Amino acid sequence: MRGPADGHTLLLIPPDSAINATLYDKLNFSFVRDIAPVAGVFRGAYVMVVNPSVLAKTVPEFIVYAKANPGKINMASVGIGSGPHIAGELFKMMAEMT
């Protein structure tokens, strides 16, 4: 970001950088002001994986199971503020799970 605007520098960043701009008030840079997007180079999907011991076999069944077992479901992601973490929190909100 601090390199000269010579047209010879390309920065590849994960979605987490854009997410962090919405989560943190004080960053060393302004994502919107300091970064100019050129193109998307990757598109991926998130997958929900459940231990086979969980009786739920579909997403609606999982939501029912999770609501019936509050505090017994854990979610893993690559880190706080990462895309998978935010997706999991969004899923929890949309499914109205506590």
JSON list of C-alpha atoms in Angstrom, two decimals:
[
{"chain": "A", "resi": 1, "resn": "MET", "atom": "CA", "xyz": [0.00, 0.00, 0.00]},
{"chain": "A", "resi": 2, "resn": "ARG", "atom": "CA", "xyz": [2.86, 2.37, 0.69]},
{"chain": "A", "resi": 3, "resn": "GLY", "atom": "CA", "xyz": [4.74, 1.52, -2.51]},
{"chain": "A", "resi": 4, "resn": "PRO", "atom": "CA", "xyz": [4.95, 3.98, -5.37]},
{"chain": "A", "resi": 5, "resn": "ALA", "atom": "CA", "xyz": [1.97, 4.03, -7.73]},
{"chain": "A", "resi": 6, "resn": "ASP", "atom": "CA", "xyz": [4.13, 2.87, -10.62]},
{"chain": "A", "resi": 7, "resn": "GLY", "atom": "CA", "xyz": [1.75, 0.28, -12.04]},
{"chain": "A", "resi": 8, "resn": "HIS", "atom": "CA", "xyz": [4.15, -2.57, -11.25]},
{"chain": "A", "resi": 9, "resn": "THR", "atom": "CA", "xyz": [2.80, -3.63, -7.87]},
{"chain": "A", "resi": 10, "resn": "LEU", "atom": "CA", "xyz": [-0.10, -6.04, -7.41]},
{"chain": "A", "resi": 11, "resn": "LEU", "atom": "CA", "xyz": [-1.53, -6.82, -4.00]},
{"chain": "A", "resi": 12, "resn": "LEU", "atom": "CA", "xyz": [-3.52, -10.02, -3.48]},
{"chain": "A", "resi": 13, "resn": "ILE", "atom": "CA", "xyz": [-5.57, -9.89, -0.30]},
{"chain": "A", "resi": 14, "resn": "PRO", "atom": "CA", "xyz": [-8.12, -12.22, 1.27]},
{"chain": "A", "resi": 15, "resn": "PRO", "atom": "CA", "xyz": [-11.67, -11.12, 2.05]},
{"chain": "A", "resi": 16, "resn": "ASP", "atom": "CA", "xyz": [-10.61, -10.78, 5.70]},
{"chain": "A", "resi": 17, "resn": "SER", "atom": "CA", "xyz": [-9.02, -7.42, 4.91]},
{"chain": "A", "resi": 18, "resn": "ALA", "atom": "CA", "xyz": [-12.33, -5.99, 3.76]},
{"chain": "A", "resi": 19, "resn": "ILE", "atom": "CA", "xyz": [-14.10, -7.60, 6.71]},
{"chain": "A", "resi": 20, "resn": "ASN", "atom": "CA", "xyz": [-11.59, -6.10, 9.17]},
{"chain": "A", "resi": 21, "resn": "ALA", "atom": "CA", "xyz": [-12.36, -2.63, 7.81]},
{"chain": "A", "resi": 22, "resn": "THR", "atom": "CA", "xyz": [-15.91, -3.08, 9.10]},
{"chain": "A", "resi": 23, "resn": "LEU", "atom": "CA", "xyz": [-14.95, -4.67, 12.44]},
{"chain": "A", "resi": 24, "resn": "TYR", "atom": "CA", "xyz": [-12.19, -2.39, 13.70]},
{"chain": "A", "resi": 25, "resn": "ASP", "atom": "CA", "xyz": [-12.38, 1.37, 14.24]},
{"chain": "A", "resi": 26, "resn": "LYS", "atom": "CA", "xyz": [-8.64, 2.03, 14.14]},
{"chain": "A", "resi": 27, "resn": "LEU", "atom": "CA", "xyz": [-6.56, 0.40, 11.40]},
{"chain": "A", "resi": 28, "resn": "ASN", "atom": "CA", "xyz": [-3.28, 1.65, 9.97]},
{"chain": "A", "resi": 29, "resn": "PHE", "atom": "CA", "xyz": [-4.99, 2.25, 6.65]},
{"chain": "A", "resi": 30, "resn": "SER", "atom": "CA", "xyz": [-8.36, 2.96, 5.10]},
{"chain": "A", "resi": 31, "resn": "PHE", "atom": "CA", "xyz": [-9.36, -0.01, 3.00]},
{"chain": "A", "resi": 32, "resn": "VAL", "atom": "CA", "xyz": [-11.70, 2.07, 0.84]},
{"chain": "A", "resi": 33, "resn": "ARG", "atom": "CA", "xyz": [-9.31, 5.03, 0.42]},
{"chain": "A", "resi": 34, "resn": "ASP", "atom": "CA", "xyz": [-5.96, 3.20, 0.12]},
{"chain": "A", "resi": 35, "resn": "ILE", "atom": "CA", "xyz": [-6.88, 0.13, -1.97]},
{"chain": "A", "resi": 36, "resn": "ALA", "atom": "CA", "xyz": [-8.20, 0.18, -5.54]},
{"chain": "A", "resi": 37, "resn": "PRO", "atom": "CA", "xyz": [-9.76, -3.17, -6.53]},
{"chain": "A", "resi": 38, "resn": "VAL", "atom": "CA", "xyz": [-8.83, -4.33, -10.01]},
{"chain": "A", "resi": 39, "resn": "ALA", "atom": "CA", "xyz": [-10.33, -7.81, -10.32]},
{"chain": "A", "resi": 40, "resn": "GLY", "atom": "CA", "xyz": [-11.53, -10.78, -8.35]},
{"chain": "A", "resi": 41, "resn": "VAL", "atom": "CA", "xyz": [-9.19, -13.74, -8.76]},
{"chain": "A", "resi": 42, "resn": "PHE", "atom": "CA", "xyz": [-10.85, -16.33, -6.56]},
{"chain": "A", "resi": 43, "resn": "ARG", "atom": "CA", "xyz": [-14.35, -17.35, -5.67]},
{"chain": "A", "resi": 44, "resn": "GLY", "atom": "CA", "xyz": [-15.00, -20.11, -3.17]},
{"chain": "A", "resi": 45, "resn": "ALA", "atom": "CA", "xyz": [-17.84, -21.69, -1.31]},
{"chain": "A", "resi": 46, "resn": "TYR", "atom": "CA", "xyz": [-18.24, -22.38, 2.38]},
{"chain": "A", "resi": 47, "resn": "VAL", "atom": "CA", "xyz": [-19.28, -25.85, 3.45]},
{"chain": "A", "resi": 48, "resn": "MET", "atom": "CA", "xyz": [-20.97, -26.86, 6.66]},
{"chain": "A", "resi": 49, "resn": "VAL", "atom": "CA", "xyz": [-19.56, -30.07, 8.13]},
{"chain": "A", "resi": 50, "resn": "VAL", "atom": "CA", "xyz": [-21.20, -31.86, 11.04]},
{"chain": "A", "resi": 51, "resn": "ASN", "atom": "CA", "xyz": [-19.91, -34.79, 13.06]},
{"chain": "A", "resi": 52, "resn": "PRO", "atom": "CA", "xyz": [-21.70, -38.03, 12.05]},
{"chain": "A", "resi": 53, "resn": "SER", "atom": "CA", "xyz": [-22.82, -38.51, 15.67]},
{"chain": "A", "resi": 54, "resn": "VAL", "atom": "CA", "xyz": [-25.12, -35.47, 15.30]},
{"chain": "A", "resi": 55, "resn": "LEU", "atom": "CA", "xyz": [-28.55, -36.74, 14.34]},
{"chain": "A", "resi": 56, "resn": "ALA", "atom": "CA", "xyz": [-29.23, -33.84, 11.95]},
{"chain": "A", "resi": 57, "resn": "LYS", "atom": "CA", "xyz": [-28.73, -34.72, 8.27]},
{"chain": "A", "resi": 58, "resn": "THR", "atom": "CA", "xyz": [-30.01, -31.49, 6.67]},
{"chain": "A", "resi": 59, "resn": "VAL", "atom": "CA", "xyz": [-29.55, -27.80, 7.48]},
{"chain": "A", "resi": 60, "resn": "PRO", "atom": "CA", "xyz": [-33.15, -27.40, 8.76]},
{"chain": "A", "resi": 61, "resn": "GLU", "atom": "CA", "xyz": [-32.67, -30.49, 10.96]},
{"chain": "A", "resi": 62, "resn": "PHE", "atom": "CA", "xyz": [-29.41, -29.03, 12.26]},
{"chain": "A", "resi": 63, "resn": "ILE", "atom": "CA", "xyz": [-31.10, -25.75, 13.17]},
{"chain": "A", "resi": 64, "resn": "VAL", "atom": "CA", "xyz": [-33.78, -27.64, 15.11]},
{"chain": "A", "resi": 65, "resn": "TYR", "atom": "CA", "xyz": [-31.09, -29.75, 16.81]},
{"chain": "A", "resi": 66, "resn": "ALA", "atom": "CA", "xyz": [-28.99, -26.69, 17.72]},
{"chain": "A", "resi": 67, "resn": "LYS", "atom": "CA", "xyz": [-31.99, -24.85, 19.18]},
{"chain": "A", "resi": 68, "resn": "ALA", "atom": "CA", "xyz": [-32.90, -27.94, 21.22]},
{"chain": "A", "resi": 69, "resn": "ASN", "atom": "CA", "xyz": [-29.31, -28.19, 22.53]},
{"chain": "A", "resi": 70, "resn": "PRO", "atom": "CA", "xyz": [-28.26, -24.64, 23.44]},
{"chain": "A", "resi": 71, "resn": "GLY", "atom": "CA", "xyz": [-24.63, -24.28, 24.46]},
{"chain": "A", "resi": 72, "resn": "LYS", "atom": "CA", "xyz": [-23.68, -27.71, 23.10]},
{"chain": "A", "resi": 73, "resn": "ILE", "atom": "CA", "xyz": [-22.75, -26.70, 19.54]},
{"chain": "A", "resi": 74, "resn": "ASN", "atom": "CA", "xyz": [-19.28, -25.38, 18.68]},
{"chain": "A", "resi": 75, "resn": "MET", "atom": "CA", "xyz": [-18.14, -23.75, 15.47]},
{"chain": "A", "resi": 76, "resn": "ALA", "atom": "CA", "xyz": [-14.59, -23.70, 14.17]},
{"chain": "A", "resi": 77, "resn": "SER", "atom": "CA", "xyz": [-13.08, -21.25, 11.71]},
{"chain": "A", "resi": 78, "resn": "VAL", "atom": "CA", "xyz": [-9.63, -20.09, 10.64]},
{"chain": "A", "resi": 79, "resn": "GLY", "atom": "CA", "xyz": [-9.79, -17.11, 12.98]},
{"chain": "A", "resi": 80, "resn": "ILE", "atom": "CA", "xyz": [-11.73, -14.25, 14.46]},
{"chain": "A", "resi": 81, "resn": "GLY", "atom": "CA", "xyz": [-12.94, -11.88, 11.76]},
{"chain": "A", "resi": 82, "resn": "SER", "atom": "CA", "xyz": [-12.20, -14.34, 8.96]},
{"chain": "A", "resi": 83, "resn": "GLY", "atom": "CA", "xyz": [-14.70, -15.05, 6.21]},
{"chain": "A", "resi": 84, "resn": "PRO", "atom": "CA", "xyz": [-15.71, -18.45, 7.65]},
{"chain": "A", "resi": 85, "resn": "HIS", "atom": "CA", "xyz": [-16.11, -16.91, 11.12]},
{"chain": "A", "resi": 86, "resn": "ILE", "atom": "CA", "xyz": [-18.36, -14.12, 9.82]},
{"chain": "A", "resi": 87, "resn": "ALA", "atom": "CA", "xyz": [-20.32, -16.64, 7.72]},
{"chain": "A", "resi": 88, "resn": "GLY", "atom": "CA", "xyz": [-20.89, -18.78, 10.83]},
{"chain": "A", "resi": 89, "resn": "GLU", "atom": "CA", "xyz": [-22.07, -15.77, 12.82]},
{"chain": "A", "resi": 90, "resn": "LEU", "atom": "CA", "xyz": [-24.39, -14.78, 9.97]},
{"chain": "A", "resi": 91, "resn": "PHE", "atom": "CA", "xyz": [-25.78, -18.34, 9.86]},
{"chain": "A", "resi": 92, "resn": "LYS", "atom": "CA", "xyz": [-26.37, -18.21, 13.62]},
{"chain": "A", "resi": 93, "resn": "MET", "atom": "CA", "xyz": [-28.19, -14.88, 13.32]},
{"chain": "A", "resi": 94, "resn": "MET", "atom": "CA", "xyz": [-30.30, -15.94, 10.33]},
{"chain": "A", "resi": 95, "resn": "ALA", "atom": "CA", "xyz": [-31.24, -19.20, 12.04]},
{"chain": "A", "resi": 96, "resn": "GLU", "atom": "CA", "xyz": [-32.07, -17.24, 15.22]},
{"chain": "A", "resi": 97, "resn": "MET", "atom": "CA", "xyz": [-29.81, -19.44, 17.34]},
{"chain": "A", "resi": 98, "resn": "THR", "atom": "CA", "xyz": [-28.40, -18.04, 20.57]}
]
